Structure formats: structure tokens, C-alpha cells
Amino acid sequence: MEPNTTPNELDVTEFALVFEELTRIIIRLPSIEKLSFTTLSVLHTLSRKSPMRLTELTANEQVTQSGITQLVTRLERDGLVERRPDPTDGRVVLVHITAKGADIIHSRRLDRIAQLSTFMEGLTPEEKETVAAALPALRRLGELGNGMRT
Amino acid sequence: MEPNTTPNELDVTEFALVFEELTRIIIRLPSIEKLSFTTLSVLHTLSRKSPMRLTELTANEQVTQSGITQLVTRLERDGLVERRPDPTDGRVVLVHITAKGADIIHSRRLDRIAQLSTFMEGLTPEEKETVAAALPALRRLGELGNGMRT
DNA sequence: TAACTTATATAAATATGTGATATAATTCTT
DNA sequence: AAGAATTATATCACATATTTATATAAGTTA
């Protein structure tokens, strides 16, 4: 990969690699509850928007409709979500996240924040400032990424 | 004290949330090969360092030693890794990633870079510059995170 | 209203993961 | 240097998860 010669020009490859590395670290942070990747993903999706239809969940996650139905059944058994009918359409099931389910996502998030904080302490004040300055752009990058989802 | 004069303080919570969102998007980028999370994780680990012992892999991934042994057997069957003996210790098996295995990681990385590039195009030049300016600090954050792994 | 479509569920087969245990190679102990 | 303990990997039996194909019920359309 050719490094960009223009000063301060954004090297997307470099960004992707750095991001990959950070993701790798975060994924490997130890956590108490042993929930599968798919389980956490569905819970996380529901923590952003609840309730959701099973079909909607199926579209978001990378498992089949059958897989989602069964996963939701397990989550319901464990009290992390609830199935409720949709008054306007008798076919659909609306999956609501419970307080217990939301707590799991929330506490994991707090763990991550704590870990990230200790890592951040190793940065110089100047480095921290560059990260802080980039936050708005990164947030917008996320919005752009969401908007472009087909 | 005007808010403008206050140095831009880094909000770790905000960083974690933005990072979470970006991760979420990247994970959901469509990809052709349907390999499980664990499979990809092991391949990715090996793409960073190969060969590795099974025990070493077990320590990195979140499955049992038995699980890793079986996963490696499957990967070997699919031609993504190779088992070779360690000349210095007759007990150990060294798992080498093959070109085919490395290609999977590489092509997925290229996909991610391409997608990120299109998202980045939506940023203003100023925004891109803040991201570019933060890259060195983010890279160092990754190094710090790696170093602190217990 | 019959035919089609959509949303979810179920069943059977397959894939994946765990825990307990086995085997072989190495290291430690005396 | 032999026997005991340890380490690295493999295997077996079982549990859990996921897919494919199909079923059922509700809504939509011609």
C-alpha cells in the first residue's frame, strides 16, 4: 500500500487496520457472562430498538429466520426478551428486550468503557486531544455507514 | 471561562459508544464466504502470527482446547491451515496458515477498506483531517491494549 | 372467495462446542 | 536414571446451535 504523500490526508487502509486491531482487543476483553456471539448481537440490536419483529431481527442478524425464532425462544426462556403480539397484524411477534436483557448489554458496555479508560491513560494529553477531536467525525462516519445499509 | 478555551477533553464513554457503533456496522457488512465467528477469529489470529501452537490458540480464542483441536481439524480439512510438528518438542502441533487461509482474511480486509472508503467519502475534508490526525493515537491505543493483556 | 403472500413455528439433520478422559512427550524429583 | 508429575494434543460422549425443508396461520390480492 502506498502511503499518502499529502500531509494529513486520510489513509483508509491504515484506518481500517487500526480499527481492526482495536476491535480485536475489545472482543477479547474478558467478560463474566458466557453468551454466544449471536445472542449478544441480537440483544445489542434490541437494546438499540425494541420491540422488533422477528423478520426485522432476521434481516439484521446473520442467521436464518428459523435460527432467530429459536434464539428468541432461548432468550425468552432466560428472561432476556419477551414475545408480544402485534395488535395490528396477527401474524407478527414483537420481541421486546427486558430490563434484565438490557442490563447485560449495559454492564458489558461499562466494562468496555472501564478497560478503554485504562488504555487511554497511556496516551499523552496531545494524543487524547486528537482522539477527542476526531470523535464527531467518527460519529458521523457511523451515521453514514448506517444510512448506506442496503 | 468560555467553553471554547477549554481544551477538548476526551470523553471515553462517547468514544466507546462511537466505536461500538462502527464495529456494529463493520460486522454487518455483507460478505460472501459464510464462515463462523470462531473460524474467522482463529484465521485472523493466525494471519497475525503463524505458526502457533494449539495451546497458544486456545489462550487467544474463547473456546476450549478440545474445541480448538476440532476447529483446526476442520480448517485443515478445508485447506486453510496446516498442522506440522515442532522439531524441538514432540508433543506440540504447530498450526500454519495456508495461502488460501490468508487470502480469506486479506480479501475480507479489502472489502472492509472499500466499504469504509465509501463511507469516508461522506465526510468533509475537515472531518477527514481530524480522523487522520487521530490515527497515530488510535494505533498506540491498540498497542497499549495489546500490552495490557493479562 | 380462492389463490397468493407474509410471518412465524416446528422437525429432522448437521454443525459446533463442552467436559471428561486418554495418550504421548517432556520435565521434575530424588 | 527411574518413577511421578506436568504439558500438549486428541478423542469420545453428550449438549447446544444452526440450517433446510415444511407447516400453519394471518393478511392481501385478483
Coordinates of C-alpha atoms (C1' of nucleotides) in Angstrom, one line a residue:
Chain A
M1 CA 0.0 0.0 0.0
E2 CA 1.4 3.4 -1.0
P3 CA 1.3 5.8 1.9
N4 CA -0.4 9.0 1.1
T5 CA 2.1 11.7 0.4
T6 CA -0.2 14.7 1.0
P7 CA 0.2 15.7 4.7
N8 CA -2.8 14.9 6.9
E9 CA -4.6 13.0 4.1
L10 CA -6.6 10.2 5.4
D11 CA -5.3 6.7 4.7
V12 CA -8.4 4.5 4.8
T13 CA -6.3 1.3 4.7
E14 CA -4.4 2.5 7.8
F15 CA -7.6 3.4 9.5
A16 CA -9.1 0.0 8.7
L17 CA -6.1 -1.8 10.1
V18 CA -6.1 0.3 13.3
F19 CA -9.8 -0.2 13.7
E20 CA -9.3 -4.0 13.1
E21 CA -6.7 -4.1 15.8
L22 CA -8.8 -2.2 18.3
T23 CA -11.8 -4.4 17.6
R24 CA -9.7 -7.4 18.1
I25 CA -8.7 -6.2 21.5
I26 CA -12.1 -5.2 22.6
I27 CA -13.6 -8.5 21.5
R28 CA -11.1 -10.3 23.6
L29 CA -11.7 -8.4 26.8
P30 CA -12.6 -10.9 29.5
S31 CA -16.2 -11.0 30.4
I32 CA -18.1 -13.0 33.0
E33 CA -21.3 -14.0 31.3
K34 CA -20.7 -16.5 28.5
L35 CA -23.2 -15.7 25.9
S36 CA -22.7 -16.6 22.3
F37 CA -21.8 -14.0 19.7
T38 CA -25.2 -14.3 18.0
T39 CA -27.0 -14.0 21.3
L40 CA -25.2 -10.8 22.2
S41 CA -25.7 -9.4 18.8
V42 CA -29.4 -9.9 18.9
L43 CA -29.6 -8.4 22.4
H44 CA -27.5 -5.5 21.3
T45 CA -29.8 -4.9 18.3
L46 CA -32.8 -4.9 20.6
S47 CA -31.0 -2.6 23.0
R48 CA -31.0 0.0 20.2
K49 CA -34.5 -0.6 19.1
S50 CA -37.2 -2.5 20.9
P51 CA -39.6 -4.0 20.1
M52 CA -38.7 -5.6 16.8
R53 CA -40.4 -8.2 14.6
L54 CA -38.7 -11.5 14.1
T55 CA -38.3 -10.8 10.4
E56 CA -36.7 -7.5 11.2
L57 CA -34.2 -9.2 13.5
T58 CA -33.6 -11.9 10.9
A59 CA -32.7 -9.1 8.4
N60 CA -30.2 -7.6 10.9
E61 CA -28.5 -10.7 12.1
Q62 CA -26.7 -13.3 10.1
V63 CA -28.8 -16.3 10.9
T64 CA -31.9 -17.8 9.2
Q65 CA -35.4 -16.9 10.3
S66 CA -35.7 -20.3 11.9
G67 CA -32.5 -19.7 13.8
I68 CA -33.8 -16.3 15.1
T69 CA -37.1 -17.9 16.2
Q70 CA -35.2 -20.5 18.2
L71 CA -32.7 -18.0 19.5
V72 CA -35.5 -15.7 20.7
T73 CA -37.2 -18.7 22.3
R74 CA -34.0 -19.3 24.3
L75 CA -33.6 -15.6 25.2
E76 CA -37.2 -15.6 26.4
R77 CA -36.7 -18.7 28.5
D78 CA -33.8 -16.9 30.1
G79 CA -35.9 -13.8 30.7
L80 CA -33.8 -11.5 28.4
V81 CA -36.6 -10.8 25.9
E82 CA -40.4 -11.1 25.7
R83 CA -42.6 -12.0 22.8
R84 CA -45.8 -10.0 22.5
P85 CA -48.4 -9.9 19.7
D86 CA -48.8 -7.0 17.3
P87 CA -52.3 -5.7 17.7
T88 CA -52.4 -4.5 14.1
D89 CA -51.2 -7.8 12.5
G90 CA -52.0 -11.2 13.9
R91 CA -49.1 -12.9 12.3
V92 CA -46.3 -10.9 13.7
V93 CA -44.5 -11.4 17.0
L94 CA -42.9 -8.3 18.6
V95 CA -39.7 -9.1 20.5
H96 CA -39.2 -6.7 23.5
I97 CA -36.0 -6.6 25.4
T98 CA -36.4 -6.9 29.2
A99 CA -34.7 -4.9 31.8
K100 CA -32.5 -8.0 32.5
G101 CA -31.6 -8.2 28.9
A102 CA -30.8 -4.5 28.6
D103 CA -28.7 -4.8 31.8
I104 CA -26.4 -7.4 30.2
I105 CA -25.7 -5.0 27.3
H106 CA -25.3 -2.1 29.6
S107 CA -22.9 -3.8 32.0
R108 CA -20.8 -5.1 29.2
R109 CA -20.6 -1.6 27.9
L110 CA -19.5 -0.3 31.3
D111 CA -16.8 -2.9 31.3
R112 CA -15.6 -1.9 27.9
I113 CA -15.5 1.8 28.9
A114 CA -13.5 0.9 32.0
Q115 CA -11.0 -1.0 30.0
L116 CA -10.7 1.6 27.4
S117 CA -10.2 4.2 30.1
T118 CA -7.1 2.4 31.4
F119 CA -5.7 2.1 27.9
M120 CA -6.4 5.8 27.3
E121 CA -4.4 6.7 30.4
G122 CA -1.4 5.6 28.5
L123 CA -1.9 8.3 25.9
T124 CA -0.3 11.7 26.1
P125 CA -2.6 14.6 26.6
E126 CA -1.9 15.6 23.0
E127 CA -2.8 12.2 21.7
K128 CA -6.0 12.2 23.7
E129 CA -6.8 15.5 22.2
T130 CA -6.5 14.2 18.6
V131 CA -8.8 11.4 19.5
A132 CA -11.3 13.8 21.1
A133 CA -11.1 16.0 18.0
A134 CA -11.9 13.1 15.8
L135 CA -14.9 11.9 17.7
P136 CA -17.5 14.0 15.9
A137 CA -16.2 12.8 12.5
L138 CA -16.2 9.2 13.7
R139 CA -19.8 9.5 15.0
R140 CA -20.8 10.8 11.6
L141 CA -19.0 8.0 9.9
G142 CA -21.2 5.7 11.9
E143 CA -24.3 7.5 10.7
L144 CA -23.1 7.4 7.2
G145 CA -22.5 3.7 7.5
N146 CA -25.9 3.1 8.9
G147 CA -27.6 5.2 6.2
M148 CA -25.9 3.2 3.4
R149 CA -27.1 -0.1 4.7
T150 CA -28.9 -1.7 1.8
Chain B
M1 CA -14.3 30.7 31.2
E2 CA -15.6 30.2 27.6
P3 CA -16.2 26.7 26.6
N4 CA -14.1 27.4 23.5
T5 CA -11.0 27.9 25.6
T6 CA -11.3 24.7 27.4
P7 CA -9.1 22.1 25.8
N8 CA -11.0 19.4 24.1
E9 CA -11.3 16.8 26.8
L10 CA -11.6 13.1 25.8
D11 CA -14.9 11.5 26.7
V12 CA -14.2 7.8 26.9
T13 CA -17.8 6.9 27.2
E14 CA -18.5 8.7 24.0
F15 CA -15.6 7.1 22.3
A16 CA -16.7 3.7 23.4
L17 CA -20.2 4.3 22.0
V18 CA -19.0 5.6 18.7
F19 CA -16.6 2.7 18.5
E20 CA -19.4 0.3 19.3
E21 CA -21.5 1.7 16.5
L22 CA -18.7 1.5 14.0
T23 CA -17.9 -2.1 15.0
R24 CA -21.6 -2.9 14.6
I25 CA -21.7 -1.6 11.1
I26 CA -18.4 -3.3 10.0
I27 CA -19.5 -6.6 11.4
R28 CA -22.7 -6.4 9.4
L29 CA -21.1 -5.7 6.1
P30 CA -22.2 -8.3 3.7
S31 CA -19.6 -11.0 2.9
I32 CA -19.7 -13.9 0.5
E33 CA -18.0 -16.6 2.5
K34 CA -20.0 -17.8 5.3
L35 CA -17.5 -18.7 8.0
S36 CA -18.4 -18.8 11.6
F37 CA -17.2 -16.1 14.0
T38 CA -14.8 -18.5 15.7
T39 CA -13.4 -19.8 12.5
L40 CA -12.7 -16.3 11.3
S41 CA -11.2 -15.3 14.6
V42 CA -8.7 -18.2 14.6
L43 CA -7.8 -17.5 11.0
H44 CA -7.3 -13.8 11.8
T45 CA -5.1 -14.7 14.8
L46 CA -3.0 -16.9 12.5
S47 CA -2.8 -14.2 9.9
R48 CA -1.1 -12.1 12.5
K49 CA 1.3 -14.8 13.7
S50 CA 1.9 -18.2 12.1
P51 CA 2.7 -20.8 13.1
M52 CA 1.1 -21.1 16.5
R53 CA 0.7 -23.9 18.9
L54 CA -2.8 -25.2 19.7
T55 CA -2.4 -24.1 23.3
E56 CA -1.4 -20.7 22.2
L57 CA -4.5 -20.5 20.0
T58 CA -6.7 -21.8 22.9
A59 CA -5.4 -19.0 25.1
N60 CA -6.3 -16.4 22.4
E61 CA -9.7 -17.6 21.4
Q62 CA -12.7 -18.2 23.7
V63 CA -13.2 -21.9 23.2
T64 CA -11.8 -24.9 25.0
Q65 CA -8.7 -26.8 23.9
S66 CA -10.9 -29.5 22.7
G67 CA -12.8 -27.0 20.6
I68 CA -9.7 -25.6 19.1
T69 CA -8.4 -29.0 18.2
Q70 CA -11.6 -29.8 16.4
L71 CA -11.8 -26.4 14.8
V72 CA -8.3 -26.8 13.5
T73 CA -9.1 -30.2 12.1
R74 CA -12.0 -28.6 10.1
L75 CA -9.8 -25.7 8.9
E76 CA -7.2 -28.2 7.9
R77 CA -9.8 -30.3 6.0
D78 CA -10.7 -27.1 4.1
G79 CA -7.1 -26.3 3.3
L80 CA -7.0 -23.1 5.4
V81 CA -4.3 -24.2 7.8
E82 CA -1.8 -27.0 8.1
R83 CA -0.6 -29.0 11.1
R84 CA 3.1 -29.5 11.4
P85 CA 5.3 -31.0 14.2
D86 CA 7.6 -28.9 16.3
P87 CA 11.1 -30.4 15.9
T88 CA 12.1 -29.2 19.4
D89 CA 9.1 -30.7 21.3
G90 CA 7.4 -33.8 20.1
R91 CA 4.1 -33.0 21.9
V92 CA 3.3 -29.8 20.2
V93 CA 1.5 -29.2 16.9
L94 CA 2.3 -26.0 15.1
V95 CA -0.6 -24.6 13.1
H96 CA 0.4 -22.8 10.0
I97 CA -2.0 -20.7 8.0
T98 CA -2.0 -21.5 4.3
A99 CA -2.1 -19.1 1.4
K100 CA -5.8 -19.9 0.9
G101 CA -6.4 -19.2 4.6
A102 CA -4.5 -15.9 4.5
D103 CA -6.4 -15.0 1.3
I104 CA -9.7 -15.2 3.1
I105 CA -8.6 -12.7 5.8
H106 CA -7.0 -10.5 3.2
S107 CA -10.0 -10.3 0.9
R108 CA -12.3 -9.6 3.7
R109 CA -10.0 -6.8 4.8
L110 CA -10.1 -5.4 1.3
D111 CA -13.9 -5.5 1.3
R112 CA -13.9 -3.6 4.6
I113 CA -11.5 -1.0 3.3
A114 CA -13.6 -0.5 0.2
Q115 CA -16.8 0.0 2.3
L116 CA -15.1 2.3 4.7
S117 CA -13.8 4.3 1.8
T118 CA -17.3 4.9 0.5
F119 CA -18.4 6.0 4.0
M120 CA -15.4 8.3 4.3
E121 CA -16.4 10.0 1.1
G122 CA -19.3 11.4 3.0
L123 CA -17.1 13.2 5.4
T124 CA -15.9 16.8 4.8
P125 CA -12.2 17.4 4.2
E126 CA -12.0 18.9 7.7
E127 CA -13.6 15.8 9.3
K128 CA -11.3 13.5 7.4
E129 CA -8.3 15.5 8.7
T130 CA -9.4 15.1 12.3
V131 CA -9.6 11.3 11.7
A132 CA -6.2 11.3 10.0
A133 CA -4.8 13.3 12.9
A134 CA -6.1 10.8 15.4
L135 CA -4.7 7.7 13.7
P136 CA -1.4 7.7 15.4
A137 CA -3.0 7.9 18.8
L138 CA -5.5 5.2 17.9
R139 CA -2.7 2.9 16.7
R140 CA -0.9 3.5 20.0
L141 CA -4.1 2.8 21.9
G142 CA -4.1 -0.6 20.2
E143 CA -0.6 -1.2 21.2
L144 CA -1.4 -0.3 24.8
G145 CA -4.4 -2.6 24.7
N146 CA -2.3 -5.4 23.5
G147 CA 0.4 -4.8 26.1
M148 CA -2.1 -4.9 28.9
R149 CA -3.5 -8.3 28.0
T150 CA -3.2 -10.4 31.1
Chain C
dT1 C1' -63.7 -16.3 -2.1
dA2 C1' -59.9 -18.8 -4.0
dA3 C1' -55.1 -18.1 -4.8
dC4 C1' -51.1 -15.8 -3.3
dT5 C1' -48.0 -13.8 0.0
dT6 C1' -46.1 -12.9 4.5
dA7 C1' -44.7 -14.0 9.4
dT8 C1' -43.6 -17.3 12.5
dA9 C1' -43.1 -22.1 14.1
dT10 C1' -41.6 -26.9 14.1
dA11 C1' -39.0 -31.1 12.9
dA12 C1' -35.1 -33.5 11.3
dA13 C1' -30.4 -33.4 10.1
dT14 C1' -26.0 -31.2 10.6
dA15 C1' -22.6 -28.5 12.7
dT16 C1' -20.3 -26.8 16.6
dG17 C1' -19.0 -26.7 21.3
dT18 C1' -18.0 -28.7 26.2
dG19 C1' -16.3 -31.9 29.8
dA20 C1' -14.1 -35.9 30.9
dT21 C1' -10.6 -38.9 29.8
dA22 C1' -6.7 -40.9 27.1
dT23 C1' -2.1 -40.9 25.1
dA24 C1' 2.3 -39.5 24.3
dA25 C1' 6.3 -36.4 25.2
dT26 C1' 8.7 -33.7 28.4
dT27 C1' 10.3 -32.2 32.9
dC28 C1' 11.0 -32.8 37.8
dT29 C1' 12.5 -35.2 42.0
dT30 C1' 15.3 -37.6 44.4
Chain D
dA1 C1' 18.1 -42.6 35.8
dA2 C1' 13.5 -44.4 37.1
dG3 C1' 9.1 -43.1 38.5
dA4 C1' 6.0 -39.3 39.3
dA5 C1' 4.1 -35.1 37.8
dT6 C1' 3.2 -32.0 34.1
dT7 C1' 2.2 -30.5 29.5
dA8 C1' 0.2 -30.7 24.7
dT9 C1' -3.0 -32.7 21.9
dA10 C1' -6.6 -35.9 20.7
dT11 C1' -10.9 -38.5 21.2
dC12 C1' -15.4 -39.8 22.9
dA13 C1' -19.9 -38.9 24.6
dC14 C1' -23.1 -35.6 25.1
dA15 C1' -25.2 -30.9 24.9
dT16 C1' -26.2 -26.8 22.3
dA17 C1' -26.9 -24.2 18.0
dT18 C1' -28.0 -23.6 13.3
dT19 C1' -29.8 -24.9 8.7
dT20 C1' -33.1 -26.8 5.4
dA21 C1' -37.5 -28.0 4.4
dT22 C1' -42.1 -27.9 5.6
dA23 C1' -46.3 -26.5 8.2
dT24 C1' -49.7 -23.2 10.0
dA25 C1' -52.0 -19.2 10.4
dA26 C1' -53.0 -14.3 9.1
dG27 C1' -53.2 -10.9 5.8
dT28 C1' -53.6 -9.4 0.7
dT29 C1' -55.0 -9.6 -4.0
dA30 C1' -57.4 -10.8 -8.2

